[in-house]
Amino acid sequence: MSSSGLPGVAVVQCHPDMSAAKPDTRSLDKGTIRLLERAVGKNAVLWRPEEVLAFEYDGTIERAMPQAVAFPDSAEQVAAVVGIALDAGLPVVPRGAGTGLSGGAVAALGGVVVALTRMKRILEIDAEDQLAVVEPGVVNLDLSKAAAPHGLYFAPDPSSQRACTLGGNVAENAGGPHCLAYGVTTNHVIGLEVVTPAGDIVEFGGRTSDTPGYDLRGLFVGSEGTLGIATKITLRLLRRPEATRTLLAIFDSVDQASAAVSAIIGGGIVPSALEMIDHHVISAVVQAMDVGYPADAGAVLLIEVDGLLDAVAEQALEMRDVCLAEGAREVRQADEAAEREKLWAGRKGAISALGRLAPNYYVLDGVVPRTKLPAVLRDIYRLGEEYGFPIANVFHAGDGNLHPNVLFDERKPGETQRVLEVGAAIMRLCVDAGGTITGEHGVGLEKRGYMDWIFSEEDIAAMAKVKAAFGSTDLYNPCKMFPTGKGCGEVSQAKIEHVMKQAGPDAYI
Amino acid sequence: MAVTPAINDAPSQDDLSRCVHCGFCLQECPTYLQLGIETDSPRGRIHLLRAITDGNVEATPALTSHLDLCLQCRACETACPSGVPFGRIMESGRAMILQQGAAPRSWRLRAWLLRQTLPYPKRLRLLFNLLRLYQRSGLQRLLRASRLLRMLPGGLSEAEEKLPHLPSTSYEMKSDGLPPSASAKKVALLTGCVMPHLYPRTHEATVRVLARQGVEVVDVAEQRCCGALSVHAGDRTTGRALARRNIDAFLQAGIDAVVVNSAGCGATLTEYGELLEQDDAYADKARRFSELVTDVNEFVIDVGGQAPQVALDIRVTYQDSCHLVHGQKVRNSPRQLLASIPGLELVEMETPDRCCGSAGIYSLAQQEMSMNVLDDKMRDVAATEAPVIATANPGCMMQLEAGLRRHGLKGRVAHVIELLDEAYQAEEDTN
Ligand SMILES: Cc1cc2nc3c(=O)[nH]c(=O)nc-3n(C[C@H](O)[C@H](O)[C@H](O)COP(=O)(O)OP(=O)(O)OC[C@H]3O[C@@H](n4cnc5c(N)ncnc54)[C@H](O)[C@@H]3O)c2cc1C
Ligand code: SF4
Ligand code: SF4
C-alpha cells in the first residue's frame, strides 16, 4: 500500500534514506578542531569519523554524522563551543544521553554536537524549599535517588529515567507514567540558566514558582534544543506520598482495557498512573524479565494510586471493582515497594524489550482524546495488518498518550520507508481523531513534516519569530521542529566512508 | 598445542541488530560513568563494532582504544531489556579485528603472551617460582625502597604493586581424601591456570567445603587453563584449543559436575557450547560439557548447603563478581551462603554488582581506568565499615586486596567459600 491512499499523508523527505549517501561538504578543518580543544581540553573533543560515528544516532532510527563532538564542563565552555561552531559556519546540536525518540540530538546537517554528559553535578538539594539545582547532564533517576534521604523525589518519570538527562527532559518537556496526576516536566522546572545561540549566559525563572516578566522559562521548556542550551536547572521536588498501591488488571482484550480506562477516569478518581500494555508488548516483557506479567493476556492495565493511607486503600478497591466490572479476569495488587517496583520494571523496560520481537521498532507518540482510544487503537492494529507490520502498544492510557511501536527489520530493503509511511498514517489517525502528533517525545527531526497538520502557516511563522528572537539561526539544531529549513529537504544518511575520505589520511596525525 | 582450522569470528548480524539504541545500559557501564562518552559505552561500542563488521570503518587505533577500554564486565547485558549478548559481541569483535590483521600491536602481543603461558602448567610454575623468589629474596623490598620501580614504563610498577604476596607453596591437585562411595556425587574442581599459585587457599577451602557436603572430589590431571583470558582478548583460536582439551579431560572423568570457584572461568566454561558451535566434532560434546559446569556457590546451595553451627562474628560486604552475576546470572547463592553462617552480618554496599576494575588482565593493560573504577568501589566498600570483603573470583580478590592497600583500609578479602570453610572449621574446633 502506498502513502497516496491516505489523504494528506506524504512521507516526509527529511527522514534519512537508509541507503543513500549524502556527501557532507563541510569536513572539519584543523583550525576549528584546535579551537575546540583549546576551549574544552584535548580529551573533551572527538572529531575522527570513526569516533563521532557513535554520535550519529539517538533512540530513534535516524542517523546522521556530526563532524565533531565537544564535552564542555561549564556554561562558559558551552558558550565557547557554540561560538566556535557558529563562527565556523557549522551547525550546533545539543545532546544529553541520546535517548530521545524524535531524532532531536541527531546532527541532521552535521556540525558540532555539544554533549552535556560531563556536566552531571547535583549542585544543591534544598530539602526545606523542596527544590534542587542541577547541571543538565544529571540523569533523571539519579536526582530522585539523591533526594530520597530527604523523603523527596522528582516527579516526571519517563520510562527512560535510568538513562535520560534532565537537560533532555527539559528540552523535550518529558512526561512519564506519573505525569497523569503530577504534570509533565514544565510543571516541575522553576528556573534555568541558558546559553543562548548568541553566546550569552542568561537566567530564566528563578527559585520561586512565579517570577515577574515574560515566562521565558515556560517558553524554553519543550523547545527541543532550538533556543539554546540549558546549563543549570532549578527543579521542584515532591514529598513522597504516605502510601502507594499498584494494581495490575488483566484483560482478555485491548477493547476491554480501553473501556476500563474510560470508566476509571469517568468515575472521578484520578490515579497517579494509568498505563496500558498490549499483548505484543507483554510477550516481549515476559521474554526479557521475570516481573509476573501474564503471558496469555490480551492487555493489562497498570494502575497506581497514592496519597494518604486510608484514602489510597479505598481508591484501590474502587479501581479494582471498576476493572472487574469492565471484564478484567483478574486484578492483582502490590503494596510493598519491592513488588511495585517489579511491576513497574516491566513497564519501564517495555519499549526496549521490543528488541526481543524484532531488530527495530519505530516508536510513535500521538495523543488522542481519551474517549477515542478504543476506536483509534482498533484502526492502528488494522493499519499494521494492512502494511504487514506487527504494531505493539504500550502507553499512558490515562491521558490518551499513545505509543504505537511498529516492529520491523531495517535490513530488509524498503522496510524502513514503509514503516515511515505507516507511521505517518498513524499520526494522521491521531490528528483526525482530534488529537496531536506528540505527547512527550517531541517533534524533532521525525515529526516536523506533520507540524502543518496542526498549525497554520501563521502559527508556525509566529514560532519562527520566537526562535529568531533568541538569536537562533538555521545553524542552531537545524531541521528540528520546523517543517522547513535550509538544506533539510535532502538530509540523508551521510555515509561514513565518505566522511572519512573527506577528513583525509592526514587527519589522523 | 595442536592447530585446528581457523573459524572466522565476527559478531553475528542477529546479535548486533538486537541493540535498539535505547541507552538503558549507559548508566550501568563503568567506563561510561567515568567518562560520559558514548564511544566508551555499551551502545557506542556495539555501534562501532557493527560498523567494522559491515566494513564501513577500519579498526583504527583511535577506534580500538574504545574497545580496549571495555572491561567486558557485561553489566550492560544485565541492564539490557532487549537481550543483547554483549560479551559475545565484544569477544567475537576483538577476534574479528585480530583475524583481519588490523589489530594494534598491543593486542597481538597480549594474545601471544597469553598463548605462550596460560596453556602450559610448567611455564606458569616457573614464572611463579621466579616471582616468589623476587618477593622473598628481599629484592622486592630493595627495589620498592629505592623507588626504582617507579621508573618502569607502561604501568609495570603499578602491576608490581598489585601482585599479592605469594603463598609459599602452590596448590597441588588432590582428591578430598574421602573413601569413594557409590552414592556420593562425583565432581571435579577446575583448578585453572594462575589460581593454584595465587590462591591455593581458596582451592583448599573449596575441597574441604565440598567434602563437607559429602561430595567426592576427583582429580582430573589433564585439565588446563579454561581459556577465558584468551577469549576475552580476542584469541578465540587458543580458547577453542583449550576448550577441546578440557572437554575431553572432564568428560572422560565420568563426573556429575565440574565445580568452578573462579567466576571468570565459570562463565567461559558455560559458554564452551557457543565457542565451539561451528566445530562439528565438538559442538555436541561442548554443549554437554557446559551443562556439567556449575559455580561452587550454586553447587553448594543445590546439594543442600549445610549451615555451619558455630557463629563467626564478622561484618562482611559482598562484591558480586561480574562474570558470576552478569556472566552467569548468579546473584543469590553467594548471599544465601553468607547468610547461612551464624553471626555473620552481611552489609550490602552501593551497587555491589558494579565491576571493581579487575577484569582479568585489564587491570594491567588499562591501569588508569582500572584504578578509577577501583577507587569508586573502595569508597562504597569503606562506607559499609565491613572489615571483610567477600567475592567469588580470584581476579576480584587480587584487585580488592590492592584496593585495601591503596586506600589504607584495614581488612581482608575472602572468597565466599573460604568464609564458609572458616565457619565449618570453627565448628570442628569447638567439637
Ligand atoms: C525506551 C525509551 C522510553 C522512553 N520513555 C519516555 C517517556 O516515558 N516519556 C518521555 O517523555 N520520553 C521518553 N523517552 C524519550 C526520551 O528519553 C526523552 O525525550 C528524554 O527527555 C531525552 O533525554 P536525553 O538526555 O536522552 O536527550 P537527547 O536525546 O540527547 O536529546 C533530546 C533533545 O534535547 C536536546 N537537549 C539535550 N540536552 C539539552 C540541554 N541541556 N539544553 C537544550 N537542549 C538539550 C537535544 O538537542 C535534543 O533535541 C523514552 C526513550 C526511550 C529510548
Ligand atoms: S540497553 Fe541493550 S538495546 Fe538498549 S542501547 Fe544498551 S545494548 Fe542496546
Ligand atoms: S562490558 Fe562493562 S565496560 Fe564493557 S560496555 Fe558493557 S558495561 Fe561497559
CSV table of C-alpha atoms and ligand atoms in Angstrom, one decimal, chain A residues 352, chain B residues 18-26 42-43 46 76 79-84 86, ligand 2:
chain,number,residue,atom,x,y,z
A,352,SER,CA,13.5,-1.6,24.8
B,18,ARG,CA,19.3,-6.7,18.8
B,19,CYS,CA,20.5,-3.4,20.0
B,20,VAL,CA,17.7,-0.9,19.6
B,21,HIS,CA,19.8,2.1,20.8
B,22,CYS,CA,17.6,2.8,23.8
B,23,GLY,CA,20.5,3.7,26.1
B,24,PHE,CA,19.3,1.7,29.1
B,25,CYS,CA,22.7,0.2,29.5
B,26,LEU,CA,24.6,3.5,29.7
B,42,PRO,CA,27.9,-0.4,25.5
B,43,ARG,CA,25.6,1.2,22.9
B,46,ILE,CA,28.1,-2.1,19.7
B,76,CYS,CA,25.3,-4.0,30.1
B,79,ALA,CA,20.7,-4.0,32.1
B,80,CYS,CA,19.6,-4.6,28.5
B,81,PRO,CA,15.9,-5.2,28.2
B,82,SER,CA,16.4,-6.3,24.6
B,83,GLY,CA,18.7,-9.2,25.5
B,84,VAL,CA,21.8,-8.0,23.6
B,86,PHE,CA,27.3,-8.0,24.7
C,2,SF4,S1,20.2,-1.5,26.7
C,2,SF4,FE1,20.5,-3.0,25.1
C,2,SF4,S2,19.3,-2.4,23.4
C,2,SF4,FE2,19.5,-0.6,24.7
C,2,SF4,S3,21.2,0.5,23.9
C,2,SF4,FE3,22.0,-0.8,25.5
C,2,SF4,S4,22.6,-2.7,24.4
C,2,SF4,FE4,21.3,-1.5,23.0
